[in-house]
Coordinates of C-alpha atoms in Angstrom, one line a residue:
X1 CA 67.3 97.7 16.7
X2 CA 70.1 95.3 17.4
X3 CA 73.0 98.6 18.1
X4 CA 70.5 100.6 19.8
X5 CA 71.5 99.0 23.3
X6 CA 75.3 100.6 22.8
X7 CA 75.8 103.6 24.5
X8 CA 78.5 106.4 24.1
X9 CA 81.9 104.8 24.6
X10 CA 83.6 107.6 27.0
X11 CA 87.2 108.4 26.3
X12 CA 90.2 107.3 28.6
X13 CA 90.3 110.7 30.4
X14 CA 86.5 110.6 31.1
X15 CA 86.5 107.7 32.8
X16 CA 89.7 108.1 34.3
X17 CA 88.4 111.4 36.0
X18 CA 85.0 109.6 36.8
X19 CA 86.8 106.9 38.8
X20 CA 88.9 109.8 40.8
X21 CA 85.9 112.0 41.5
X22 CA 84.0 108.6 43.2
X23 CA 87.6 107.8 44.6
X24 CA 87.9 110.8 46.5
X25 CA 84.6 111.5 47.5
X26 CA 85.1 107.6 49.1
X27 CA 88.3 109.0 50.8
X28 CA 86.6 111.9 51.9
X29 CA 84.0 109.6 54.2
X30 CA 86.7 107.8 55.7
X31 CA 87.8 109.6 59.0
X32 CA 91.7 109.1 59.5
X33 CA 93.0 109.1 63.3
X34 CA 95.9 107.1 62.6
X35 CA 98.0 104.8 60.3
X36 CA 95.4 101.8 60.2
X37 CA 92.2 104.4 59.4
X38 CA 95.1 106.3 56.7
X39 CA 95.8 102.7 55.2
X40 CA 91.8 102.1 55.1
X41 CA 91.1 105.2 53.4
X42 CA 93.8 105.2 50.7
X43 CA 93.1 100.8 50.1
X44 CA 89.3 102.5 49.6
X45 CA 90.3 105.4 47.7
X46 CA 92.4 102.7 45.2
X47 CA 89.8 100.3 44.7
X48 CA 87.1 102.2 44.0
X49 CA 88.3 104.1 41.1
X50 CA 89.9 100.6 39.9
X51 CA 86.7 99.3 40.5
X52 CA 85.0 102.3 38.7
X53 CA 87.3 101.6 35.4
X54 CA 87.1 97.6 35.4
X55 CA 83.1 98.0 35.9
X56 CA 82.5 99.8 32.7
X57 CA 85.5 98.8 30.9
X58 CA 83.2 95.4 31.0
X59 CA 79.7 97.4 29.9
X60 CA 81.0 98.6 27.1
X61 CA 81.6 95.2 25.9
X62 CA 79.1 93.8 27.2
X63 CA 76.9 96.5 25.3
X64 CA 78.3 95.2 22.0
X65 CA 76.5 92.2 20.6
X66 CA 78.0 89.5 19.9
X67 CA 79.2 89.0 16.1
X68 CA 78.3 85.2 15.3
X69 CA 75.1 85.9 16.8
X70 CA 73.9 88.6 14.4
X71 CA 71.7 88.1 11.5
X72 CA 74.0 87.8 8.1
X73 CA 72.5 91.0 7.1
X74 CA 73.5 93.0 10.2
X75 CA 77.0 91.0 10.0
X76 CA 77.9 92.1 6.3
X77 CA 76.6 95.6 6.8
X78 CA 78.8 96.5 9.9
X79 CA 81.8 94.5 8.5
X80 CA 81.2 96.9 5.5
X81 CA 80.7 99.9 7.5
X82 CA 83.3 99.1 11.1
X83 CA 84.9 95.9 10.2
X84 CA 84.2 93.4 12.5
X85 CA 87.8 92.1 13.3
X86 CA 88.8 95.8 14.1
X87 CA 85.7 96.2 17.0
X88 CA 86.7 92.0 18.2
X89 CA 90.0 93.5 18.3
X90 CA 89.4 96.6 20.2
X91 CA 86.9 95.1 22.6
X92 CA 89.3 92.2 23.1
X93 CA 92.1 95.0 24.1
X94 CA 89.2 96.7 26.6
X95 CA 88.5 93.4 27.7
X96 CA 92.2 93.1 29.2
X97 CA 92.8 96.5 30.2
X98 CA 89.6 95.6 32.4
X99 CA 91.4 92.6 34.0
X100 CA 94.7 94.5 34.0
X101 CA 93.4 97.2 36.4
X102 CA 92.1 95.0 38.7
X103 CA 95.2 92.9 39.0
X104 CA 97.0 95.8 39.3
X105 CA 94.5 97.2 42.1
X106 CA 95.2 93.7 44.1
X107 CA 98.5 94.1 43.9
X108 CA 98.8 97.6 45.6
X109 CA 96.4 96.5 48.4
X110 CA 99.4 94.1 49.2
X111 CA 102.1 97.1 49.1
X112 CA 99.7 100.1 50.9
X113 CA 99.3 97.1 53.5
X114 CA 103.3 96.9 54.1
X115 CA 103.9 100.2 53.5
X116 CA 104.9 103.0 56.2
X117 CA 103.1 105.9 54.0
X118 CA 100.4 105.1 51.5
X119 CA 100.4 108.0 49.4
X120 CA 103.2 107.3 47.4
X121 CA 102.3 103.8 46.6
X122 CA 98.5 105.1 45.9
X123 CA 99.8 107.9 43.3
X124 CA 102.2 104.8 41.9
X125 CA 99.2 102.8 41.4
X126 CA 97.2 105.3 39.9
X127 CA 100.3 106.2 37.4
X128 CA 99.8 102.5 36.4
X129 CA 96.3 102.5 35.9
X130 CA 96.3 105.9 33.7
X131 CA 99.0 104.0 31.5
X132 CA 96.7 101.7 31.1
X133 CA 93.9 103.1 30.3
X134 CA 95.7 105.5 27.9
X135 CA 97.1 102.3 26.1
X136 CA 93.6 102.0 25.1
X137 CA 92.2 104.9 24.0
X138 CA 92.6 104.3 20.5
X139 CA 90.5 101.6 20.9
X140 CA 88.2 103.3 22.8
X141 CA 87.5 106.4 20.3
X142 CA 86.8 103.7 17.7
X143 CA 84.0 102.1 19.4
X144 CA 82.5 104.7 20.0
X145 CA 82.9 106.0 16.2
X146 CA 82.0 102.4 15.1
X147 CA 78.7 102.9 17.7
X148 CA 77.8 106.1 15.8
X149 CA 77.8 104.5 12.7
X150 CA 76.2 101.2 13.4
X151 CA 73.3 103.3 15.2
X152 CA 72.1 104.6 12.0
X153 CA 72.0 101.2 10.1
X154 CA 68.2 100.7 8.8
X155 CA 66.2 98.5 11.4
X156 CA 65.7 95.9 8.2
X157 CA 64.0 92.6 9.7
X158 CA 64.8 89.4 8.9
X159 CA 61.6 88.9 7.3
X160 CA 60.3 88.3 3.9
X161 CA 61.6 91.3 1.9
X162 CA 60.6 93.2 -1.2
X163 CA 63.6 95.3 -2.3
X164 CA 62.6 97.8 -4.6
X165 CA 65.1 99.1 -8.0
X166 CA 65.1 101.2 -10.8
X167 CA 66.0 104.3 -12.0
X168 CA 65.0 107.8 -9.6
X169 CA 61.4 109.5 -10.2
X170 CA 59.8 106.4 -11.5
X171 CA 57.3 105.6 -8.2
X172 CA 59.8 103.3 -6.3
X173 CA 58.5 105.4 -3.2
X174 CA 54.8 105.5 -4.1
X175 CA 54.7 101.8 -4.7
X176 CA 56.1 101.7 -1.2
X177 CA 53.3 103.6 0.3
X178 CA 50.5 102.5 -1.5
X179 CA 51.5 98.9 -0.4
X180 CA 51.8 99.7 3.4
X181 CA 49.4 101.9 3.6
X182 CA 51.6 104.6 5.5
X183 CA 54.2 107.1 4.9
X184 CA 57.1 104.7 4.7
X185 CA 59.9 105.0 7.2
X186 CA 62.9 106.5 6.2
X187 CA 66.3 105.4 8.0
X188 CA 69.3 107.0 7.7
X189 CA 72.2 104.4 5.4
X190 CA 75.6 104.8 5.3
X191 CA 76.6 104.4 2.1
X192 CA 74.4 107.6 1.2
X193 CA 73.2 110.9 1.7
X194 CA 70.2 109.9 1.1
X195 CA 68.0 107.2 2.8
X196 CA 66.3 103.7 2.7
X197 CA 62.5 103.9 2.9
X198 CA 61.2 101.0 4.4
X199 CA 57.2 100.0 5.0
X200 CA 55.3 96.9 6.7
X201 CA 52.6 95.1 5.5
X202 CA 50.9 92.1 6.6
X203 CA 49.0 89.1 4.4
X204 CA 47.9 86.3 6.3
X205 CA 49.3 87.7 9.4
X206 CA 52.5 87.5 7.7
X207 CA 54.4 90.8 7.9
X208 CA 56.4 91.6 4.5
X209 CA 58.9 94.8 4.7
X210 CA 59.4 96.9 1.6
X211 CA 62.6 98.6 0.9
X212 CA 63.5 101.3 -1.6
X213 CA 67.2 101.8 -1.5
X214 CA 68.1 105.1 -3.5
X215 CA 71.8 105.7 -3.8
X216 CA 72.1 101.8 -4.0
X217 CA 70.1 100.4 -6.4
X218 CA 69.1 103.7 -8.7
X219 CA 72.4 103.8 -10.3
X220 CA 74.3 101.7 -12.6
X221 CA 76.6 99.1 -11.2
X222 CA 79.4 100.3 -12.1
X223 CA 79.3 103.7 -11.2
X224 CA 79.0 102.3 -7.2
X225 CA 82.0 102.0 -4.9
X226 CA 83.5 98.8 -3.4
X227 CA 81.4 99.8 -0.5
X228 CA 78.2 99.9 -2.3
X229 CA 78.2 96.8 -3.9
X230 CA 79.4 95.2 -0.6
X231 CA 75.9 96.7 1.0
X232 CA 74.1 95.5 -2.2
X233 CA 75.7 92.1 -1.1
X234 CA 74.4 92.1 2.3
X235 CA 71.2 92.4 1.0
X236 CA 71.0 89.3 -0.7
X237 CA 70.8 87.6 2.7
X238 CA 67.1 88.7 3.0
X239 CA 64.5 86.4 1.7
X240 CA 63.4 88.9 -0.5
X241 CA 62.7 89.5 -4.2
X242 CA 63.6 92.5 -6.5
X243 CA 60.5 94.3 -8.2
X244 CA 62.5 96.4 -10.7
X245 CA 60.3 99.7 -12.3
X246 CA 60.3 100.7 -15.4
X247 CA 59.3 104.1 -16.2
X248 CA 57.8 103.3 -19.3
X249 CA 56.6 106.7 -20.2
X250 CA 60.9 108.1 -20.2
X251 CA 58.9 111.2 -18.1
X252 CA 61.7 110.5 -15.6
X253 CA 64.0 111.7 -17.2
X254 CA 65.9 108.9 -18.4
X255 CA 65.2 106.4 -21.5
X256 CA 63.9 103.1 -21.6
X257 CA 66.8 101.4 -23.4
X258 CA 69.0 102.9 -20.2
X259 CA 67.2 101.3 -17.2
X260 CA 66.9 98.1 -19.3
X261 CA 70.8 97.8 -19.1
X262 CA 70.6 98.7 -15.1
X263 CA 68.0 95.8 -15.0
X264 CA 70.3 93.7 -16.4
X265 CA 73.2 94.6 -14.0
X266 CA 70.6 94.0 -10.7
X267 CA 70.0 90.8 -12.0
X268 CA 73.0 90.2 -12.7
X269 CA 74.6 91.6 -9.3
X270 CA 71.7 90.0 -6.6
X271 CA 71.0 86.6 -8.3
X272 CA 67.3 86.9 -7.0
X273 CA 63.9 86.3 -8.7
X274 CA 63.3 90.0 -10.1
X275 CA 59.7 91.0 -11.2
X276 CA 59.8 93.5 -14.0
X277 CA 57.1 96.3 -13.8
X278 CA 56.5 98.7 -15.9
X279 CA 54.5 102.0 -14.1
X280 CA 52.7 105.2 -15.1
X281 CA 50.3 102.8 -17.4
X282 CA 47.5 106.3 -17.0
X283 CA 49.7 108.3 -19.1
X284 CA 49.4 108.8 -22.8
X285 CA 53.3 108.6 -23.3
X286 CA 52.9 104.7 -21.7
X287 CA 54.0 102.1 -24.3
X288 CA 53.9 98.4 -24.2
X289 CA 57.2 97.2 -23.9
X290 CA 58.3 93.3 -24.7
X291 CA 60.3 92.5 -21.5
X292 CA 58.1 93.8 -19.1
X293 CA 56.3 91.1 -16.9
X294 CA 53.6 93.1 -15.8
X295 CA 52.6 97.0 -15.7
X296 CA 50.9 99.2 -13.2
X297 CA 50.1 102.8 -12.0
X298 CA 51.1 104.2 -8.5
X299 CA 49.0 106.8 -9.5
X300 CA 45.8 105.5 -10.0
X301 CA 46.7 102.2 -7.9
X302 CA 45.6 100.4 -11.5
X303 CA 47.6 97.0 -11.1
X304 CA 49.2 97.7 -8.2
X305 CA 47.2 95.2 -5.9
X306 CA 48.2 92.2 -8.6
X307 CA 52.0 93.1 -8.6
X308 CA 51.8 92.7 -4.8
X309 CA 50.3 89.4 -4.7
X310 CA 52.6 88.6 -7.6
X311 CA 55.9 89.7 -5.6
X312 CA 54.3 87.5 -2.7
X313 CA 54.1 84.5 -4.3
X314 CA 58.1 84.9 -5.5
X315 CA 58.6 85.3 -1.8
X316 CA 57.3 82.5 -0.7
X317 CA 58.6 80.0 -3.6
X318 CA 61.9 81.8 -2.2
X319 CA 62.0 80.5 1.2
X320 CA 60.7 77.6 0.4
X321 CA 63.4 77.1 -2.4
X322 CA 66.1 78.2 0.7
X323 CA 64.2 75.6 3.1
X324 CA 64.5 73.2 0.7
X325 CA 68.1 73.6 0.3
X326 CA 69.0 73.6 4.3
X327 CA 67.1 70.5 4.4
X328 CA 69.0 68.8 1.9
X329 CA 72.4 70.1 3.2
X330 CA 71.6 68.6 6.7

C-alpha cells in the first residue's frame, strides 16, 4: 500500500542523541597527539552527527510520497484524515532544517580550523544544531501521527469498484463473500470503529474489488460528520458502481420505507449508477417491492450470480462513459 513504505518519524531528541552516540564513537577512533589530530577528531566528531541529522532529516521525506502523484482517492482520503498542506508544510520545514545543519556544519569546519581550542566552537556548533532541530519538532511529531493514521487507510485499488450500501444486517457482507469467494479482507478506516471489508474477483482476467463500508454508508446522510461525507466523496473517484440492499423481509430490524429514504440520499450524495437489490428472497416475510431492480438471496446464492454480472456491465458502461469524456476534453 502506497503509506506502507513510511517509517516511524523519530522525535528531535532521538535523533539528536543518535547523531552524538555515532559522533562520539567517531571521536573515540581518532587518536589525538597534538593540535592537528585534536582539530581532526572534533571536525569528525561535528560532521558526523550533522551528517547523521541531514541524512534522515532527508529519508523521512523522501519516505513520503509525493502528493500530485497519488491516486485521487488516496489524495482526498489523507487530505480528509492529515491535510495535505499541513504534511507539504512540515516536510518543507524538515526539508530546510536538513540543509540548515549542514550549512551550519560547513561553517564550523571553517572556525575549528582557525581556532586555538576546538571544544568550545564544537559544543557552539552543536548548541546550533539542537536549536534547530528542536525548531522542528512540532513538525516532526506530526508526521509521524499523520504516518500512523495514513498506515491504516484501506489498500482500495484503483480498479473497477463495487461499493456496497444499505442499512446493517441486510447481507452487505455475505454478498461480499459469496462474490470473491473468500473471507473478505477487513481494513481498518478512520472515520470508524468499525472496518471496510474489501474482496477480489476476477471476470475475464479483469480483477473487480468489492467494498462494504459500515459506519459510512449504513447510516443516513445526515446523521454523518463533515468527515464522513468527505470520505464518501473520495469514493466517488473509483470507477465503481453502488449496489444498494434492500432487506425486504424488515428482519433487520429496520423498515422498508426507512432504507428507501437512505437510498435516496446515496444516490443523491455519490451521483453513480446504483443497482437496487432486494435480498433474503427464501424467506416467507420477502415481499415484492416496486422500486427494486432486481432481488436475490445471500443465503441460498438464488440471484446472486445475475446481480454480479449486472453490477459488471454498469462498471464497464462506467469507464467507458469516463473514457469517453477525457477523450472529448482533450
Amino acid at each position: 500500500m502506497i503509506f506502507e513504505k513510511i517509517n516511524t518519524v523519530p522525535t528531535a531528541d532521538e535523533l539528536l542523541n543518535k547523531s552524538f552516540r555515532k559522533a562520539t564513537r567517531a571521536m573515540s577512533g581518532k587518536t589525538i597527539s597534538g593540535r592537528k589530530t585534536a582539530l581532526e577528531a572534533n571536525e569528525s566528531m561535528m560532521l558526523t552527527a550533522a551528517n547523521i541529522l541531514t541524512d534522515n532529516l532527508k529519508n523521512i521525506v523522501r519516505r513520503f510520497p509525493t502528493f500530485e502523484n497519488l491516486p485521487p482517492f488516496y489524495y482526498e482520503l489523507a487530505d480528509v484524515i492529515v491535510g495535505v498542506d499541513d504534511m507539504r508544510k512540515s516536510l518543507s520545514r524538515l526539508d530546510w532544517a536538513s540543509a540548515k545543519i549542514h550549512e551550519i556544519a560547513r561553517e564550523y569546519v571553517g572556525k575549528i580550523r582557525k581556532s586555538r581550542d576546538p571544544l568550545p566552537v564544537r559544543k557552539q556548533c552543536f548548541g546550533r544544531v539542537s536549536s534547530i532541530m528542536y525548531s522542528i519538532e512540532k513538525d516532526l511529531l506530526f508526521l509521524n501521527e499523520a504516518r500512523n493514521k495514513l498506515r491504516k487507510l484501506p489498500a482500495v485499488h484503483d480498479e473497477p469498484t463495487i461499493v456496497v450500501a444499505g442499512y446493517p444486517n441486510i447481507g452487505k457482507s455475505s454478498f461480499v463473500t459469496k462474490v470473491t469467494g473468500a473471507t473478505p479482507e477487513i481494513a481498518p478506516y478512520p472515520f470508524t470503529t468499525k472496518g471496510v471489508s474489501i474482496g477480489h474477483f476476477f471476470v475475464d482476467n479483469d480483477r473487480y474489488q468489492v467494498l462494504d463500508t459500515p459506519g459510512l454508508l449504513d447510516r443516513p446522510m445526515s446523521d454523518r460528520n463533515e468527515i464522513e461525507l468527505q470520505a464518501i466523496t473520495a469514493l466517488k473517484n473509483l470507477d465503481a458502481v453502488v449496489l444498494f440492499i434492500i432487506d425486504a423481509t424488515e428482519t433487520c430490524g429496520y423498515e422498508v420505507e426507512d432504507q428507501k429514504r437512505m437510498l435516496e440520499e446515496v444516490r443523491s450524495e455519490f451521483k453513480l449508477p446504483v443497482l437496487v437489490v432486494a435480498n433474503k428472497a427464501d424467506l416467507p416475510q420477502f415481499r415484492e417491492l416496486d422500486f427494486v431492480d432486481m432481488k436475490m438471496s445471500t443465503a441460498t446464492s438464488e440471484g446472486v450470480s445475475e446481480v454480479t454480472s449486472t453490477l459488471i456491465e454498469m462498471v464497464k458502461k462506467e469507464i467507458e462513459e469516463k473514457d469517453n469524456i477525457e477523450t472529448d476534453d482533450q
